Short mmCIF file of C-alpha atoms in Angstrom, two decimals:
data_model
loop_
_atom_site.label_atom_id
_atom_site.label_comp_id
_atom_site.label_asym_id
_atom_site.label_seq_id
_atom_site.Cartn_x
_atom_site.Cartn_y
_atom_site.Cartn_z
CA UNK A 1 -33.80 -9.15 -9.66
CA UNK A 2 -32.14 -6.43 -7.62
CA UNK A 3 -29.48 -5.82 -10.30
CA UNK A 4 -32.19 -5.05 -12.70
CA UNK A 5 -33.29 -2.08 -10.43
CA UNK A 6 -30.39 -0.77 -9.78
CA UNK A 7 -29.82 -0.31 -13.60
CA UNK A 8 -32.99 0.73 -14.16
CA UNK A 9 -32.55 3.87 -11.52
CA UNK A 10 -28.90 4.65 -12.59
CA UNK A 11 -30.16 7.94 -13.68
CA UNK A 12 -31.04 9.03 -9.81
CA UNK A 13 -28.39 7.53 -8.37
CA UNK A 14 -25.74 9.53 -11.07
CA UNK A 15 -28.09 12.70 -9.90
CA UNK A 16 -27.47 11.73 -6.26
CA UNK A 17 -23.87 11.57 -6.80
CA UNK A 18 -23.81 15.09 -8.82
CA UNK A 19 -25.89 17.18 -5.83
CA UNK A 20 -23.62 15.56 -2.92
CA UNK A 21 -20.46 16.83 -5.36
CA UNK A 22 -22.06 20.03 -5.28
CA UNK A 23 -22.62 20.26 -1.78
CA UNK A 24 -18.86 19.36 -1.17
CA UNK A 25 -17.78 21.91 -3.39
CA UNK A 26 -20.25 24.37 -1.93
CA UNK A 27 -19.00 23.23 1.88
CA UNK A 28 -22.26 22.93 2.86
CA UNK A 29 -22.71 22.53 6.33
CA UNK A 30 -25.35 19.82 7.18
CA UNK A 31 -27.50 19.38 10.37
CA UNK A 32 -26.71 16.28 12.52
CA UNK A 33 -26.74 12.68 11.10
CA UNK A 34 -29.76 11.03 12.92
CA UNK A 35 -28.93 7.83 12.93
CA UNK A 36 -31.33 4.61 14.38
CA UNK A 37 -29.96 1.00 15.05
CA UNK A 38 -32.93 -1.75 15.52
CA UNK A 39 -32.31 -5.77 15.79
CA UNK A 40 -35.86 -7.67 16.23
CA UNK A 41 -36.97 -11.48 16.63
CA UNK A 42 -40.08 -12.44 15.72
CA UNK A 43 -42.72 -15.59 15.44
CA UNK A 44 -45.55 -16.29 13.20
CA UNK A 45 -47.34 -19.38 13.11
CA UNK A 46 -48.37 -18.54 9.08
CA UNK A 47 -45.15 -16.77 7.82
CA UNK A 48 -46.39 -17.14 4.31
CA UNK A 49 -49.83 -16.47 5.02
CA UNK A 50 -51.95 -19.03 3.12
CA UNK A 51 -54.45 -21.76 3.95
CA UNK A 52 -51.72 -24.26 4.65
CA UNK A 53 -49.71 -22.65 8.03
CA UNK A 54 -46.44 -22.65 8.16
CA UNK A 55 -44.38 -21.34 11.16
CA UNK A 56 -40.72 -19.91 11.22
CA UNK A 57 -38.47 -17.57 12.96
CA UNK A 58 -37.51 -14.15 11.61
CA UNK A 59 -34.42 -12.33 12.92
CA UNK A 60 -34.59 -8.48 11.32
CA UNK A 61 -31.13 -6.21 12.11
CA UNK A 62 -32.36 -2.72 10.48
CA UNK A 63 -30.72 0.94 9.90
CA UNK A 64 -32.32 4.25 9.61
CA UNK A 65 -30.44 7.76 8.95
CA UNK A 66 -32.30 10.84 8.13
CA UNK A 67 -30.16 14.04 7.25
CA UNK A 68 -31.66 17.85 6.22
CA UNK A 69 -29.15 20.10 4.36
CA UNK A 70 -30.04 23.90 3.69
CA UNK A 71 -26.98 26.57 2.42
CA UNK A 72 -27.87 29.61 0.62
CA UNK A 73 -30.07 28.25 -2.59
CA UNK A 74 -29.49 24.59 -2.23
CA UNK A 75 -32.10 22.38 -0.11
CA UNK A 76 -31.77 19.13 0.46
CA UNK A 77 -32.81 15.66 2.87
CA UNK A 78 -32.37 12.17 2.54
CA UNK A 79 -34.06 9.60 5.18
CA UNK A 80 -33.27 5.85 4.40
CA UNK A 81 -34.10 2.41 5.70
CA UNK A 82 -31.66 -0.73 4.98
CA UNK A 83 -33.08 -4.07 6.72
CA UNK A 84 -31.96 -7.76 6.66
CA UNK A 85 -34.02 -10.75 7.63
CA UNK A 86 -33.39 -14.20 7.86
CA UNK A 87 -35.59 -16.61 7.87
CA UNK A 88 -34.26 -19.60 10.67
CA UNK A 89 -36.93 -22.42 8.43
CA UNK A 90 -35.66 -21.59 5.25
CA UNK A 91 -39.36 -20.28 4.65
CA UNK A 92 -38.07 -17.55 2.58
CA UNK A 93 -34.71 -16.44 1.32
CA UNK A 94 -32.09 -14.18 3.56
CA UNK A 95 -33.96 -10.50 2.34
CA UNK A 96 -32.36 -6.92 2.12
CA UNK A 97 -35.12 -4.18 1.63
CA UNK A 98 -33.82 -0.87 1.38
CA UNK A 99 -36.37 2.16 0.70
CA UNK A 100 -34.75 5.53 0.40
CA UNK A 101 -36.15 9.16 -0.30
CA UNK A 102 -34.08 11.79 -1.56
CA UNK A 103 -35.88 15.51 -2.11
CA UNK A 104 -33.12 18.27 -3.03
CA UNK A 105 -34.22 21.45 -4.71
CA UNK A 106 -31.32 24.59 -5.94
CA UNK A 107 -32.80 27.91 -6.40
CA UNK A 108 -31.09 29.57 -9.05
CA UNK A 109 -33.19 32.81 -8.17
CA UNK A 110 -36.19 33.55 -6.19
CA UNK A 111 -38.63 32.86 -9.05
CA UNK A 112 -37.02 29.75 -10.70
CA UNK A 113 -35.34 26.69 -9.04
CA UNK A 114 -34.77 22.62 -10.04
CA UNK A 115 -36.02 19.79 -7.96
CA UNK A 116 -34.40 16.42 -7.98
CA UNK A 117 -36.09 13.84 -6.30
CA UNK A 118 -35.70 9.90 -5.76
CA UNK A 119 -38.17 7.25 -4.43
CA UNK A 120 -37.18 4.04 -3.92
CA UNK A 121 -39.93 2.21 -1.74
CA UNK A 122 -41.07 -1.75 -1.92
CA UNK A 123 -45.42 -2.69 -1.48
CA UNK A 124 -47.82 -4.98 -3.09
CA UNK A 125 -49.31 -4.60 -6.21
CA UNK A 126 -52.78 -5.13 -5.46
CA UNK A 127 -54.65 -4.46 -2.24
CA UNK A 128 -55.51 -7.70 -1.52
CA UNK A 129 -52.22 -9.54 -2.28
CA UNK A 130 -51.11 -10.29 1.92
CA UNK A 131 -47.29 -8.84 2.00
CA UNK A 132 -44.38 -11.32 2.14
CA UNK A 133 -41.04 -10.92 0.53
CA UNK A 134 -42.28 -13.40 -2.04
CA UNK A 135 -45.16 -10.34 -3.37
CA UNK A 136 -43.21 -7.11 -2.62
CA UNK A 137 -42.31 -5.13 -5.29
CA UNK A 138 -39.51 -2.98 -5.27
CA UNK A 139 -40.51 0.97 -6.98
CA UNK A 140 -38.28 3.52 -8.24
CA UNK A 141 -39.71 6.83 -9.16
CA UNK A 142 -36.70 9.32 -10.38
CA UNK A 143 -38.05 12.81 -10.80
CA UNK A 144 -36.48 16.07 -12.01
CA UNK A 145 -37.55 19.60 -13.43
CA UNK A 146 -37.48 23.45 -13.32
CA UNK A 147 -40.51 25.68 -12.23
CA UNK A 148 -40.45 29.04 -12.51
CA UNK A 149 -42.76 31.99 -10.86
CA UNK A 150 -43.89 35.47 -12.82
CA UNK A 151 -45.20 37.60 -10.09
CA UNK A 152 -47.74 39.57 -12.04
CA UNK A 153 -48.74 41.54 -9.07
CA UNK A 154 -48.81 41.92 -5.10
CA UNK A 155 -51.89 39.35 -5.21
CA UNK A 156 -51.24 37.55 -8.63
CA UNK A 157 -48.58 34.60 -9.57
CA UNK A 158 -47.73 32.41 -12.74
CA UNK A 159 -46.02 29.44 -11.72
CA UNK A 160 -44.75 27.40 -15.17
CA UNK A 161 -43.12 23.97 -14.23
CA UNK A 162 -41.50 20.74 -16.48
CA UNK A 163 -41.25 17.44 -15.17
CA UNK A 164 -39.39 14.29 -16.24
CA UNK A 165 -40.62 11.13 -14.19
CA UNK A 166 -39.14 7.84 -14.68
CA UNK A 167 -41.57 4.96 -12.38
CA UNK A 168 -39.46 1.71 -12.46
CA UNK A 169 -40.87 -1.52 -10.95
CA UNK A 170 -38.63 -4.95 -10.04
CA UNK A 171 -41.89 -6.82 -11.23
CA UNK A 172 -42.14 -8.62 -14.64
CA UNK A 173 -46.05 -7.88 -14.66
CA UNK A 174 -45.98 -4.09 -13.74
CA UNK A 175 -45.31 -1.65 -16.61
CA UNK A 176 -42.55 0.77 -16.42
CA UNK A 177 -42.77 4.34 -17.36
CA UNK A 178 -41.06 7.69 -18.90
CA UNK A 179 -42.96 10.50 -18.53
CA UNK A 180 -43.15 14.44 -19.36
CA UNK A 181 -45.12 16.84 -17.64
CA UNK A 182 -45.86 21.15 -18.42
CA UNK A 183 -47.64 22.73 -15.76
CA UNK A 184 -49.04 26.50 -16.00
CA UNK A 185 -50.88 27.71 -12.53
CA UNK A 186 -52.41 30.85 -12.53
CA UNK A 187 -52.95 31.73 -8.87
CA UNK A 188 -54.49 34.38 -7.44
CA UNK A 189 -55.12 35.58 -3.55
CA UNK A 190 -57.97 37.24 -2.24
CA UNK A 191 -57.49 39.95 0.65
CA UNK A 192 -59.70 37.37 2.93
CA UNK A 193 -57.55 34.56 2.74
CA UNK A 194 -59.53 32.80 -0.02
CA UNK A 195 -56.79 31.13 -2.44
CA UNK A 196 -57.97 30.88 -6.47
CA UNK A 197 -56.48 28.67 -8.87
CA UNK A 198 -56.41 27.88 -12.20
CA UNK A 199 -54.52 24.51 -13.16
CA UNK A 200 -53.64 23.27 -16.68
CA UNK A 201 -51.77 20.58 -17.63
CA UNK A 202 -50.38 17.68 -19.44
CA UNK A 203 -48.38 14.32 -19.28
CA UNK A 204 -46.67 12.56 -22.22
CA UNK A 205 -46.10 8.65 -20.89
CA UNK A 206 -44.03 6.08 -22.87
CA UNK A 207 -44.78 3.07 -21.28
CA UNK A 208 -42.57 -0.51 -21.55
CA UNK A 209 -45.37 -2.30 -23.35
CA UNK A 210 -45.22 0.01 -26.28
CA UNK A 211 -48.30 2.08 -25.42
CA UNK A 212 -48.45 5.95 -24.84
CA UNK A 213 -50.81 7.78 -23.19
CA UNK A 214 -51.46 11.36 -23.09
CA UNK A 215 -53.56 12.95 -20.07
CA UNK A 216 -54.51 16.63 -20.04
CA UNK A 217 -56.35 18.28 -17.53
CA UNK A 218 -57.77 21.71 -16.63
CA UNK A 219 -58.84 22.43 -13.15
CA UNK A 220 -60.22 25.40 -11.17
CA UNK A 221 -59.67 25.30 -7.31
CA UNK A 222 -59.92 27.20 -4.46
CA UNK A 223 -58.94 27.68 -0.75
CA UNK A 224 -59.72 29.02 2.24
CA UNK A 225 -59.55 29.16 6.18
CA UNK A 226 -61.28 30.79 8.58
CA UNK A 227 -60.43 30.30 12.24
CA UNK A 228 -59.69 26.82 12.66
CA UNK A 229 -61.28 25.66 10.13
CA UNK A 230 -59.20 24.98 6.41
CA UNK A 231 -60.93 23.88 3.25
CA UNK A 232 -59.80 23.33 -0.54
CA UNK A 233 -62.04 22.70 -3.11
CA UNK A 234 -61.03 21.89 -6.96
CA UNK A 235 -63.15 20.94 -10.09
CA UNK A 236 -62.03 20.10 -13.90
CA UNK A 237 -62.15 17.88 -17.01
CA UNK A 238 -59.38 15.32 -17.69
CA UNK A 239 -58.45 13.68 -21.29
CA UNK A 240 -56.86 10.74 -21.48
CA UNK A 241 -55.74 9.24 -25.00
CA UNK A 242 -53.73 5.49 -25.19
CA UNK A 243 -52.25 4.23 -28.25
CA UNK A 244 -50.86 0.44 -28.05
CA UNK A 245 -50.60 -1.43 -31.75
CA UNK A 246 -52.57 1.10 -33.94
CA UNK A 247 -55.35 0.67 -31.40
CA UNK A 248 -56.42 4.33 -29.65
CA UNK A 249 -58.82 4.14 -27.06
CA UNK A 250 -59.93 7.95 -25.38
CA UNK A 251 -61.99 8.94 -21.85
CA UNK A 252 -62.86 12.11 -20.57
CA UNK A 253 -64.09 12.60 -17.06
CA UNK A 254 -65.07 15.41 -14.75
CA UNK A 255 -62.58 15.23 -12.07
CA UNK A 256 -61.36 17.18 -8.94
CA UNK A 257 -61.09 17.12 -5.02
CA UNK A 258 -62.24 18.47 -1.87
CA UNK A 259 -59.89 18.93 1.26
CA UNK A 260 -61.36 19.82 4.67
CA UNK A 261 -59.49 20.01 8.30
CA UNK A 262 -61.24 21.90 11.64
CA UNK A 263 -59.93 21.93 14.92
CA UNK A 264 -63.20 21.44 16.56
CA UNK A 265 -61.99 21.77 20.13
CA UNK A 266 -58.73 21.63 21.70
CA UNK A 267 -59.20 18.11 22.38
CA UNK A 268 -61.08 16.58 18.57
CA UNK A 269 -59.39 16.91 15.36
CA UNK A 270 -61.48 16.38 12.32
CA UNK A 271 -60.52 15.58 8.89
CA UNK A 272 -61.74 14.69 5.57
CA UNK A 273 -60.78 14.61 1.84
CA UNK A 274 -62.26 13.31 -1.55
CA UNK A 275 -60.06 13.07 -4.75
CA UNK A 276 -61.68 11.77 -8.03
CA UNK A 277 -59.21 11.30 -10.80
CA UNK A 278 -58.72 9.50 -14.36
CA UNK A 279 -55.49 7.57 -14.67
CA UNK A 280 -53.35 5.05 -15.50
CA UNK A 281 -52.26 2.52 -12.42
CA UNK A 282 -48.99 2.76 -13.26
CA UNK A 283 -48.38 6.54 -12.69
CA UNK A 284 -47.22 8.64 -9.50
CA UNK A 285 -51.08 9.58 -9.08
CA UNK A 286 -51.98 6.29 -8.01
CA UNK A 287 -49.07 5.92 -5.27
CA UNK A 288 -49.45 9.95 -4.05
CA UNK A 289 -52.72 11.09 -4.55
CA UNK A 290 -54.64 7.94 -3.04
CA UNK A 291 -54.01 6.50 0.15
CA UNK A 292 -55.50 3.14 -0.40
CA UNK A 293 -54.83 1.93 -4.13
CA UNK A 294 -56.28 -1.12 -5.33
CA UNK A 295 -54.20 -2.19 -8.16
CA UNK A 296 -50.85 -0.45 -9.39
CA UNK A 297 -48.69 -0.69 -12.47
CA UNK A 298 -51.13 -1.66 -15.10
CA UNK A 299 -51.92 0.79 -18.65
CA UNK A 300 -55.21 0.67 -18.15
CA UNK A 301 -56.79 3.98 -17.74
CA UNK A 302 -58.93 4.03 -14.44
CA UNK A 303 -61.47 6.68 -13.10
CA UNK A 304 -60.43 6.47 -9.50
CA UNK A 305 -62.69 7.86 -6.49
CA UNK A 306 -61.66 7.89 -2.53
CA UNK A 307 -63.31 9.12 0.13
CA UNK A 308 -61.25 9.51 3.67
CA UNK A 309 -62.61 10.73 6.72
CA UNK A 310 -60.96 10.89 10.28
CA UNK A 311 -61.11 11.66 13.97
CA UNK A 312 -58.41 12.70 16.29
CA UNK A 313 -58.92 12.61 20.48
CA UNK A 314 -56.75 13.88 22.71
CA UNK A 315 -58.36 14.20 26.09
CA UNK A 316 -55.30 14.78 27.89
CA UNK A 317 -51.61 14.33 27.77
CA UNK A 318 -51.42 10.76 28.01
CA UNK A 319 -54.32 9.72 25.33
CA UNK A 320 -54.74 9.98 22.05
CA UNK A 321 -57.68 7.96 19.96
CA UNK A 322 -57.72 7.98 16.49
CA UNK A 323 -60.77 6.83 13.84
CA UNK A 324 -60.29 6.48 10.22
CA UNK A 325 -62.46 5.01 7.29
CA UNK A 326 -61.87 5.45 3.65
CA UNK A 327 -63.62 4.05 0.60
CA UNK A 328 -61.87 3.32 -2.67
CA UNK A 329 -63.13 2.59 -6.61
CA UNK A 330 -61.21 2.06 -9.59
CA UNK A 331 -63.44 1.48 -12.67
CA UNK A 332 -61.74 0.32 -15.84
CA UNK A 333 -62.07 2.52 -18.31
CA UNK A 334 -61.20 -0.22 -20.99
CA UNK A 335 -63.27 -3.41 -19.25
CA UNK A 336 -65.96 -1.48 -17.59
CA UNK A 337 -64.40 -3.43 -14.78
CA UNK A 338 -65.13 -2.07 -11.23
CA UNK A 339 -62.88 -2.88 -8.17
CA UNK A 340 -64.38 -1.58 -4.45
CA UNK A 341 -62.47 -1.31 -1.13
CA UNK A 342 -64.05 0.06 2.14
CA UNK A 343 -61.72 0.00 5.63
CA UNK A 344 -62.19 1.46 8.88
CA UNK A 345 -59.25 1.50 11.23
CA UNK A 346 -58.76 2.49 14.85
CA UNK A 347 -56.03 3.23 17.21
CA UNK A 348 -55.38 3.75 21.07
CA UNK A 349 -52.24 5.21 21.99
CA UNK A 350 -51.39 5.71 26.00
CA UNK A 351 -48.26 6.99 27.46
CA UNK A 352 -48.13 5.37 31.21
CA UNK A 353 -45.19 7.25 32.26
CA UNK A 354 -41.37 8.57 31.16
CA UNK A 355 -40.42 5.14 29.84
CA UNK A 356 -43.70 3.30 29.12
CA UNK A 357 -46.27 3.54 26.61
CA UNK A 358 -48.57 1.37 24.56
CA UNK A 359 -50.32 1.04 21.23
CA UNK A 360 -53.26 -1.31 20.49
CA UNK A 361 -54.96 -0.88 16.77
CA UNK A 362 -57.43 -2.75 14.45
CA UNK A 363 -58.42 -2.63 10.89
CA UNK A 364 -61.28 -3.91 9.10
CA UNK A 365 -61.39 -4.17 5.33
CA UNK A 366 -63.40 -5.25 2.82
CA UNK A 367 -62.28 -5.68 -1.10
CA UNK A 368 -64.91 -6.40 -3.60
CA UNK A 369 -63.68 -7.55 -7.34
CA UNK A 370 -65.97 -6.94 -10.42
CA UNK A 371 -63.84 -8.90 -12.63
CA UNK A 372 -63.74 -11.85 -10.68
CA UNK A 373 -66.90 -11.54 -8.42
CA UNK A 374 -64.82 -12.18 -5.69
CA UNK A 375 -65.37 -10.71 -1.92
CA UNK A 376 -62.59 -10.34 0.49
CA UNK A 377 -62.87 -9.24 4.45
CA UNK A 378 -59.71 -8.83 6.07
CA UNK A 379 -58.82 -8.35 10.25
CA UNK A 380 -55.94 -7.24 11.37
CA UNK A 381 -55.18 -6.32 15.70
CA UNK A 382 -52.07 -5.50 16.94
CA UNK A 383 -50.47 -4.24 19.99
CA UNK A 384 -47.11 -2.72 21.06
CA UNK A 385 -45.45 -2.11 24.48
CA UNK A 386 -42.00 0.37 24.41
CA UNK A 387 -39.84 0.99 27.06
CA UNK A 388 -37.15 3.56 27.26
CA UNK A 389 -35.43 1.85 29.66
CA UNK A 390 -31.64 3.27 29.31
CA UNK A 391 -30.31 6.58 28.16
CA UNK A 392 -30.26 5.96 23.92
CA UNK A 393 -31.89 2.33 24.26
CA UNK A 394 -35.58 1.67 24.14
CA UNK A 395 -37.09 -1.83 23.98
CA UNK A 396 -40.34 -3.17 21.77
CA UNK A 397 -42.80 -6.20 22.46
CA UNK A 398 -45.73 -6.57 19.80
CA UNK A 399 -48.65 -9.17 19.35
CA UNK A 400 -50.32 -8.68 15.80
CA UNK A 401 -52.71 -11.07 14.14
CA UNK A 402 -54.29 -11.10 10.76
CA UNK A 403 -57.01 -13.23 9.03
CA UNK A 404 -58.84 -12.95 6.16
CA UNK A 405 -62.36 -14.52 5.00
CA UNK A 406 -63.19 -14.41 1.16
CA UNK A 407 -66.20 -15.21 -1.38
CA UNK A 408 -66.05 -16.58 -4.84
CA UNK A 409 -62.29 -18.81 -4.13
CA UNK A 410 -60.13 -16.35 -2.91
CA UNK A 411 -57.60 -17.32 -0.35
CA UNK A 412 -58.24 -17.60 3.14
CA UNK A 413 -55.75 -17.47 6.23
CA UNK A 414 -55.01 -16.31 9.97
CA UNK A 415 -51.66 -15.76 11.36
CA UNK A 416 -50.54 -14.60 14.28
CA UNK A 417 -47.36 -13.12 15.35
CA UNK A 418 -45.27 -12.05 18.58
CA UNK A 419 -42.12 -10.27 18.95
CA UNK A 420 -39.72 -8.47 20.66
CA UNK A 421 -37.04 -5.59 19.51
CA UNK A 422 -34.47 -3.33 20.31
CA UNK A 423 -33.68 0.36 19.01
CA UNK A 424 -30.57 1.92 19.77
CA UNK A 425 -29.79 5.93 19.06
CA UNK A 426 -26.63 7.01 19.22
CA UNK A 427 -25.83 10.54 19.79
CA UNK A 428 -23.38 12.66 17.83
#
C-alpha cells in the first residue's frame, strides 16, 4: 500500500522539492543538521495483542534529523523519523514507518506571506483499536495558502487567509479529502492586554466517497493575561451542510473553546482547556484540535466536546510529577450515535545524577460505545531507565505492560514487554 501514498502526496513532495530549489538558489545558510541514531531489541509476550498470546522478538534500527532554516523572508524546518523493524517470529512483516513534518513559510512582504506545510504521520483509526503494524494507518495532510494582514490602526488588524488541504489516508475504509478554506479575522487589542477577535469562516470539502460538505463558522473570542495567569475564551455558531447521492443532510451547533494556564507557584503548573466543535472525522480538526479522538476518517458530521485538565510539580531540580485527565464525546450527527472516552494519566520523572534518570507512568482509560453498547477499560504502566554513559551515547531499558477489560464482546488482552536500546548523536 505504500506506493499508493506516495502518489497520493506527490503534490507535497513536488512542493518540497520546489522550496529546497529555492533555498539553493537563495544560498541559504541552514543551522546544524541534528541528527539521532537509535537500534532497540525488544520482547512482548502478546506482540499482536489479542486474547490468544503470541510472543516474538522485535529488532527496531531508527533515524531522526531535525533541521531549522531562516534567510531574509524564507522560514523553514523539517524533523523526520525513518524506522525498520523486524519481526524474528515472522509475527508481522519486516515494517518501515517514516513520519515527517515539513512547515516552510516565504514572506513576500511584512503583511502577506505563503505557508507550505506537509504531514506525514501513521496512528489508529479509532481509540480503541490496540496499535500494531497490522492497524496503523499511514496520514498525509499537504497544506498550502497565502494570508495577508491590513493594519487598520496601531491597535486594529485584518488578517484574510486561503487554504488548500489535501488529508490522504493508506486505509481502504478512511475517506480522503480536498479541501478549501477563506478566513477573515478581525482582531483588535486592548491597551490592558485583553486580545478581541472576531473569526469567520468557511471550508469547501470534496471527499473520495462523492460527498461534499460545507462548514461555516463565526466566532467571537477573546484573550487575556494578567500576571501569571493566561486565559482565552471563544464562542460561535457552526453550519455544516453534506451532500452524498442527492441526499443533503444540515446541523448547526453553538460551538467554541476556553483556554486557561496559571503558574500557581514556582513549583505547580496548572492547565486546562475545553474545545466544542462540529465536524467531520475525516478533517485536520479532528487530528489538531483534539488530543484524544475517538474515531477518524469517516463523513459523518460529529459535534465533538473535550475537556483536558493538568498538573505540573516540580519541587526541585531533580522531580517533576505530572497529572492529566481528559474527557472526550463525539455524537453523530447523522445516527444520533454517541461515543465517550474518559483517561487519566500520570507520570514521575527523576533525574538521579549526570548520567541517570528514570521515568515510571500509568494510564487509565475508559471507552464507552453507543452504537455497539460496548465498554472498554484499558491499563497501561511503563517504566524507563537512561544512561548517558559515554560522550554522544546514551543507553535505554524499559518495562511497559498493557491490558484491557471490555463489556458487551469486545476484545480482551494483557501484554507485557521489556527492552533495551541505544541512541547515538553524532556531532557536526
Amino acid at each position: 500500500m505504500d506506493h499508493l501514498l506516495l502518489d497520493k502526496s506527490r503534490p507535497a513532495m513536488l512542493a518540497l522539492i520546489g522550496i529546497n530549489a529555492i533555498s539553493a538558489t537563495l544560498y541559504v545558510q541552514a543551522e546544524p543538521l541534528e541528527v539521532q541514531l537509535s537500534a532497540t531489541q525488544e520482547y512482548s509476550d502478546n506482540v499482536t495483542k489479542t486474547q490468544n498470546k503470541e510472543d516474538d522478538w522485535l529488532s527496531k534500527v531508527g533515524l531522526k534529523l531535525g533541521q531549522t532554516i531562516t534567510k531574509g523572508a524564507f522560514e523553514s524546518s523539517l524533523s523526520a523519523d525513518f524506522g525498520f523493524e523486524h519481526y524474528w517470529g515472522d509475527t508481522f512483516g519486516d515494517e518501515v514507518s517514516t513520519e515527517l513534518v515539513y512547515d516552510g513559510k516565504y514572506n513576500f512582504t511584512p503583511s502577506l506571506s505563503w505557508l507550505v506545510k506537509d504531514e506525514l504521520t501513521e496512528d489508529v483509526l479509532n481509540s480503541s483499536t490496540p496499535n500494531t503494524p497490522d492497524t496503523r494507518v499511514r496520514k498525509n495532510v499537504f497544506t498550502t495558502g497565502p494570508s495577508y494582514r491590513i493594519a487598520m490602526s496601531a491597535e486594529d488588524d485584518l488578517v484574510l487567509s486561503g487554504q488548500y488541504k489535501q488529508i490522504d489516508f493508506d486505509s481502504n475504509t478512511a475517506i480522503d479529502s480536498k479541501r478549501k478554506t477563506a478566513t477573515a479575522d478581525y482582531i483588535h487589542r486592548f491597551a490592558n492586554e485583553l486580545t478581541f477577535t472576531w473569526s469567520n469562516s468557511g471550508e469547501w470539502a470534496d471527499l473520495d466517497n462523492e460527498t461534499d460538505i460545507e462548514t461555516l463558522e463565526s466566532e467571537v473570542r477573546l484573550s487575556k493575561r494578567y500576571n501569571d495567569l493566561f486565559a482565552s475564551m471563544g464562542v460561535g455558531m457552526t453550519k455544516l451542510t453534506s451532500e452524498q447521492a442527492n441526499v443533503t443532510r444540515k446541523s448547526d451547533e453553538v460551538t467554541g473553546s476556553l483556554n486557561m494556564s496559571y503558574q500557581a507557584s514556582a513549583t505547580v503548573g496548572l492547565t486546562y482547556s475545553y474545545n466544542r466543535k462540529l465536524t467531520d472525522s475525516a478533517s485536520e480538526t479532528v487530528f489538531q484540535s483534539f488530543e484524544h479522538p475517538i474515531s477518524k476518517g469517516s463523513s459523518d458530521s460529529l459535534l465533538m466536546q473535550e475537556h483536558v485538565a493538568g498538573v505540573n510539580y516540580k519541587p526541585n531540580a531533580r522531580d517533576v510529577f505530572q497529572l492529566k485527565g481528559s474527557s472526550t464525546t463525539e455524537e453523530n450527527e447523522t445516527t444520533a450515535l454517541e461515543d465517550k472516552e474518559h483517561s487519566v494519566a500520570v507520570s514521575w520523572s527523576h533525574k538521579v545524577n549526570a548520567v541517570w534518570n528514570w521515568l515510571a507512568s500509568s494510564e487509565y482509560t475508559n471507552n464507552n460505545f453507543g452504537g455497539t453498547d460496548v465498554e472498554q477499560d484499558t491499563y497501561e504502566h511503563s517504566i524507563q531507565i537512561n544512561h548517558h554513559w559515554y560522550k554522544n551515547f546514551s543507553s535505554r531499558y524499559y518495562v511497559e505492560y498493557e491490558s484491557k477489560d471490555s463489556e458487551g464482546g469486545a476484545v480482551e488482552y494483557d501484554a507485557m514487554t521489556v527492552g533495551v536500546g541505544v541512541d547515538y548523536v553524532p556531532n557536526f
